[in-house]
Amino acid sequence: MTAPVSIVGGRPWHLWLVRSLFLLVLTPEVVHASCEVGTANECKKAVPAPGTNLAGEGYDIVRLARTGAYPIDMHTWRRRDGTCTLCRNVLMKGAAQRLPRAAVDWRVRQECQRQLRSALYESDAELAQEGTQLVDRSWSAGLDIHPNPHVSVKASVAGSKSKMAQFARQRSSSDRYSFASQSFRCKFYEYHLGHRPPLSLQFRKLLRTLPRQLAASTRFFYERFLRTFGTHYIRGVQLGGHYRDVTA
C-alpha cells in the first residue's frame, strides 16, 4: 500500500529561515554493561529488564506512532536448556534482570540533556519535517518515493499525520502563524535487536492471510495488515524521557 503523500509548494529560502536559541547542559555520561548467562532457576526468579517490551513493536512512520502490535517476538526469553541472558542493573541495586532472546547489548547509559531549544518555524510543513528528525534517516528505504525532479515541490510522508503536524496545519489554515518548539530529554537504558530476530506468532499468522498480489479486490487485506503492524518496527531503544512543547 502506498503511503499518503502531502505536497507543499516551494518557497523562497528566506521564508524557511529557522531562528533558534540553544541552551544545552550535559551531565557526564556513565555506561554500565554487565550481562551473563543465568541458570534456569535464576531466570525463573528474575524480572524483565526495563523497556524490553518496547523494541519489536510496529511503528507507523506516517503518524509517527506505535501500533501496539509486535512483528517481533519479545516474550520468549528461555533457551532450549532453560537458561537466559541476565543483566545487572546498577540503577536498581544491582538486580539481575532478564532479557528476551531477541534483545542484545542491553546496558545502563546514564545521560541527561537539559536542552532549551526555542525555534520559530514559518510554515506547518517545516514544523512537521522537524518531527521526523526523531526517526532514523533510513525510514524511507523501499517505499519507492520519487518526486518529479523538474517540479519545485517538497514531498512529506514521514510525520504527515502526526499530532504535531495536524496541530500545525489547523493553525496555519485559519491564519498565518509562527511555531515555537522546546524540548528536554534524559536517557537511562539502551539496547537493540539482534540479527534476524524471531517473528511473533501473531505476525506470522496475519502474514499468511495476505493474498499473493495487491489488487483492488485484495487491498483490504494489505490495509488491515499495515493498520495492525504499521510500516516499520522498532529495532533499537533508548529508554528515558523526552518532553516537547509546541506553541503557535
Short mmCIF file of C-alpha atoms in Angstrom, two decimals:
data_model
loop_
_atom_site.label_atom_id
_atom_site.label_comp_id
_atom_site.label_asym_id
_atom_site.label_seq_id
_atom_site.Cartn_x
_atom_site.Cartn_y
_atom_site.Cartn_z
CA MET A 1 0.00 0.00 0.00
CA THR A 2 1.33 3.42 -0.95
CA ALA A 3 1.74 5.78 1.98
CA PRO A 4 -0.18 9.12 1.78
CA VAL A 5 1.91 11.96 0.40
CA SER A 6 1.23 15.64 1.01
CA ILE A 7 2.73 18.17 -1.40
CA VAL A 8 3.81 21.61 -0.27
CA GLY A 9 4.75 24.28 -2.81
CA GLY A 10 8.31 25.56 -2.88
CA ARG A 11 9.06 28.93 -1.25
CA PRO A 12 11.98 31.36 -1.31
CA TRP A 13 14.71 30.27 1.08
CA HIS A 14 14.30 33.26 3.41
CA LEU A 15 10.72 32.25 4.28
CA TRP A 16 12.05 28.92 5.57
CA LEU A 17 14.59 30.51 7.88
CA VAL A 18 14.57 28.98 11.36
CA ARG A 19 15.60 31.29 14.16
CA SER A 20 16.91 29.20 17.04
CA LEU A 21 18.29 29.72 20.52
CA PHE A 22 20.14 26.82 22.16
CA LEU A 23 20.91 26.37 25.85
CA LEU A 24 22.49 22.98 26.48
CA VAL A 25 23.72 21.45 29.74
CA LEU A 26 25.13 17.91 29.64
CA THR A 27 25.63 15.60 32.59
CA PRO A 28 28.62 13.23 32.39
CA GLU A 29 27.71 10.04 30.55
CA VAL A 30 28.05 6.86 32.60
CA VAL A 31 27.82 3.46 30.90
CA HIS A 32 27.37 0.12 32.70
CA ALA A 33 27.06 -3.21 30.90
CA SER A 34 27.26 -6.50 32.80
CA CYS A 35 25.34 -9.42 31.31
CA GLU A 36 25.81 -13.17 31.64
CA VAL A 37 24.05 -16.48 31.11
CA GLY A 38 21.72 -17.28 34.01
CA THR A 39 20.71 -20.72 35.22
CA ALA A 40 17.17 -21.97 34.67
CA ASN A 41 16.30 -21.30 38.32
CA GLU A 42 17.78 -17.78 38.26
CA CYS A 43 15.90 -16.95 35.06
CA LYS A 44 12.55 -18.01 36.50
CA LYS A 45 13.03 -15.72 39.50
CA ALA A 46 14.28 -12.71 37.51
CA VAL A 47 12.06 -9.91 36.24
CA PRO A 48 12.33 -8.41 32.72
CA ALA A 49 14.82 -5.59 32.26
CA PRO A 50 13.26 -2.11 31.92
CA GLY A 51 11.99 -1.26 28.47
CA THR A 52 12.42 -4.69 26.92
CA ASN A 53 8.78 -4.62 25.81
CA LEU A 54 9.39 -1.55 23.63
CA ALA A 55 11.58 -2.90 20.82
CA GLY A 56 9.99 -5.18 18.25
CA GLU A 57 6.76 -3.18 18.24
CA GLY A 58 5.22 -1.99 14.98
CA TYR A 59 5.56 1.69 14.06
CA ASP A 60 3.56 3.84 11.64
CA ILE A 61 6.01 6.28 10.04
CA VAL A 62 3.15 8.40 8.65
CA ARG A 63 1.54 9.04 12.05
CA LEU A 64 4.84 8.80 13.97
CA ALA A 65 3.04 6.48 16.38
CA ARG A 66 3.47 2.97 17.81
CA THR A 67 0.84 0.44 16.74
CA GLY A 68 0.67 -1.73 19.86
CA ALA A 69 1.22 -4.91 17.81
CA TYR A 70 4.53 -6.78 17.70
CA PRO A 71 6.02 -8.21 14.49
CA ILE A 72 8.96 -9.45 16.63
CA ASP A 73 8.68 -12.00 19.45
CA MET A 74 9.70 -10.07 22.59
CA HIS A 75 8.13 -12.50 25.08
CA THR A 76 10.36 -15.55 24.65
CA TRP A 77 13.42 -15.46 26.89
CA ARG A 78 14.09 -19.14 27.57
CA ARG A 79 16.70 -21.05 25.60
CA ARG A 80 16.28 -24.77 24.91
CA ASP A 81 18.24 -25.66 28.04
CA GLY A 82 16.17 -23.29 30.21
CA THR A 83 18.88 -20.64 30.54
CA CYS A 84 18.59 -16.98 29.58
CA THR A 85 20.55 -13.73 29.49
CA LEU A 86 20.66 -11.85 32.81
CA CYS A 87 21.95 -8.28 33.15
CA ARG A 88 22.90 -6.41 36.33
CA ASN A 89 21.00 -3.14 36.73
CA VAL A 90 23.11 -0.71 38.78
CA LEU A 91 20.16 1.70 38.96
CA MET A 92 18.19 -0.95 40.86
CA LYS A 93 20.80 -2.05 43.39
CA GLY A 94 22.48 -4.47 41.01
CA ALA A 95 19.39 -6.63 40.50
CA ALA A 96 19.74 -9.35 37.85
CA GLN A 97 17.12 -8.75 35.17
CA ARG A 98 16.08 -10.91 32.25
CA LEU A 99 16.39 -10.15 28.53
CA PRO A 100 14.21 -11.58 25.75
CA ARG A 101 16.10 -13.70 23.23
CA ALA A 102 15.62 -11.06 20.52
CA ALA A 103 17.42 -8.33 22.53
CA VAL A 104 21.19 -7.76 22.59
CA ASP A 105 23.63 -5.20 24.02
CA TRP A 106 21.35 -4.04 26.84
CA ARG A 107 23.14 -1.52 29.06
CA VAL A 108 22.64 1.26 31.59
CA ARG A 109 23.58 4.55 29.99
CA GLN A 110 23.04 7.49 32.31
CA GLU A 111 22.94 10.62 30.23
CA CYS A 112 20.82 13.76 30.56
CA GLN A 113 20.46 16.71 28.23
CA ARG A 114 18.83 19.71 29.74
CA GLN A 115 18.17 21.43 26.48
CA LEU A 116 16.17 24.58 25.90
CA ARG A 117 15.65 24.91 22.19
CA SER A 118 13.39 27.67 21.02
CA ALA A 119 12.89 27.61 17.26
CA LEU A 120 10.46 29.60 15.13
CA TYR A 121 9.03 27.92 12.03
CA GLU A 122 7.39 29.90 9.24
CA SER A 123 5.25 27.03 7.89
CA ASP A 124 3.40 23.94 9.07
CA ALA A 125 5.44 21.76 6.67
CA GLU A 126 8.70 22.94 8.22
CA LEU A 127 7.47 22.06 11.71
CA ALA A 128 6.26 18.63 10.53
CA GLN A 129 9.65 17.98 8.96
CA GLU A 130 11.30 18.80 12.30
CA GLY A 131 9.27 16.00 13.89
CA THR A 132 10.81 13.43 11.57
CA GLN A 133 14.27 14.17 13.00
CA LEU A 134 13.39 11.72 15.79
CA VAL A 135 13.23 8.91 13.23
CA ASP A 136 16.16 7.09 11.64
CA ARG A 137 17.02 8.53 8.21
CA SER A 138 16.59 5.10 6.62
CA TRP A 139 12.81 5.07 7.22
CA SER A 140 12.02 5.63 3.51
CA ALA A 141 14.04 2.67 2.23
CA GLY A 142 11.93 0.54 -0.08
CA LEU A 143 8.93 2.91 -0.24
CA ASP A 144 9.70 3.85 -3.86
CA ILE A 145 9.14 7.61 -3.41
CA HIS A 146 10.37 9.56 -6.44
CA PRO A 147 9.14 13.19 -6.64
CA ASN A 148 9.40 14.76 -10.11
CA PRO A 149 12.85 16.44 -10.21
CA HIS A 150 11.53 19.11 -12.63
CA VAL A 151 8.83 20.37 -10.27
CA SER A 152 9.63 22.71 -7.37
CA VAL A 153 7.73 20.88 -4.62
CA LYS A 154 8.51 19.05 -1.41
CA ALA A 155 7.12 15.58 -0.64
CA SER A 156 6.35 14.94 3.04
CA VAL A 157 5.48 11.41 4.11
CA ALA A 158 7.11 10.84 7.50
CA GLY A 159 5.05 12.52 10.18
CA SER A 160 2.45 13.92 7.76
CA LYS A 161 -0.34 12.60 10.03
CA SER A 162 1.37 13.07 13.40
CA LYS A 163 -0.37 15.09 16.12
CA MET A 164 2.23 17.84 15.79
CA ALA A 165 1.71 18.11 12.02
CA GLN A 166 -2.08 18.18 12.40
CA PHE A 167 -1.83 20.89 15.05
CA ALA A 168 0.34 23.00 12.73
CA ARG A 169 -1.99 22.56 9.75
CA GLN A 170 -5.06 23.53 11.78
CA ARG A 171 -3.41 26.76 12.90
CA SER A 172 -1.91 27.69 9.53
CA SER A 173 -5.18 27.04 7.68
CA SER A 174 -7.03 29.65 9.76
CA ASP A 175 -4.33 32.35 9.86
CA ARG A 176 -0.60 32.92 9.44
CA TYR A 177 1.31 31.53 12.42
CA SER A 178 4.87 31.05 13.56
CA PHE A 179 5.52 27.92 15.63
CA ALA A 180 7.88 27.66 18.60
CA SER A 181 9.27 24.31 19.76
CA GLN A 182 11.12 23.49 23.01
CA SER A 183 12.35 20.10 24.24
CA PHE A 184 14.06 18.31 27.13
CA ARG A 185 15.35 14.72 27.32
CA CYS A 186 17.12 12.15 29.51
CA LYS A 187 18.05 8.51 28.87
CA PHE A 188 18.97 5.68 31.25
CA TYR A 189 18.94 2.41 29.29
CA GLU A 190 19.55 1.28 25.73
CA TYR A 191 19.60 -1.92 23.69
CA HIS A 192 18.78 -3.16 20.20
CA LEU A 193 17.56 -6.28 18.46
CA GLY A 194 19.90 -8.94 17.18
CA HIS A 195 20.37 -10.04 13.58
CA ARG A 196 17.21 -11.66 12.17
CA PRO A 197 15.14 -11.58 15.39
CA PRO A 198 12.34 -14.18 15.73
CA LEU A 199 8.92 -13.20 14.37
CA SER A 200 5.88 -13.19 16.65
CA LEU A 201 3.15 -15.79 16.22
CA GLN A 202 0.52 -13.09 15.56
CA PHE A 203 2.63 -11.54 12.79
CA ARG A 204 3.24 -14.89 11.09
CA LYS A 205 -0.46 -15.78 11.22
CA LEU A 206 -1.60 -12.49 9.68
CA LEU A 207 1.19 -12.62 7.10
CA ARG A 208 -0.12 -15.95 5.85
CA THR A 209 -3.55 -14.40 5.18
CA LEU A 210 -2.16 -11.87 2.69
CA PRO A 211 -3.02 -12.59 -0.96
CA ARG A 212 -0.06 -13.07 -3.27
CA GLN A 213 -0.76 -9.86 -5.21
CA LEU A 214 -2.07 -6.39 -4.33
CA ALA A 215 -5.18 -5.55 -6.35
CA ALA A 216 -8.44 -3.69 -5.84
CA SER A 217 -10.07 -6.89 -4.61
CA THR A 218 -7.25 -7.67 -2.15
CA ARG A 219 -6.46 -4.13 -0.96
CA PHE A 220 -8.43 -4.59 2.26
CA PHE A 221 -6.10 -7.36 3.47
CA TYR A 222 -2.98 -5.24 2.95
CA GLU A 223 -4.56 -2.18 4.60
CA ARG A 224 -5.56 -4.30 7.61
CA PHE A 225 -2.03 -5.66 7.82
CA LEU A 226 -0.49 -2.14 7.84
CA ARG A 227 -3.07 -0.81 10.31
CA THR A 228 -2.18 -3.65 12.65
CA PHE A 229 1.62 -3.72 12.41
CA GLY A 230 2.50 -0.35 10.86
CA THR A 231 5.04 0.39 8.15
CA HIS A 232 8.18 -0.39 10.21
CA TYR A 233 9.16 -1.92 13.55
CA ILE A 234 11.30 -0.58 16.40
CA ARG A 235 14.78 -2.09 16.22
CA GLY A 236 16.61 -0.09 18.90
CA VAL A 237 15.56 1.56 22.16
CA GLN A 238 16.94 4.40 24.25
CA LEU A 239 14.81 4.44 27.38
CA GLY A 240 14.28 7.61 29.33
CA GLY A 241 12.09 10.67 28.95
CA HIS A 242 11.52 13.26 26.25
CA TYR A 243 9.33 16.32 26.69
CA ARG A 244 8.41 18.55 23.77
CA ASP A 245 6.23 21.66 23.72
CA VAL A 246 4.89 23.29 20.54
CA THR A 247 3.07 26.62 20.61
CA ALA A 248 1.65 28.77 17.81
#
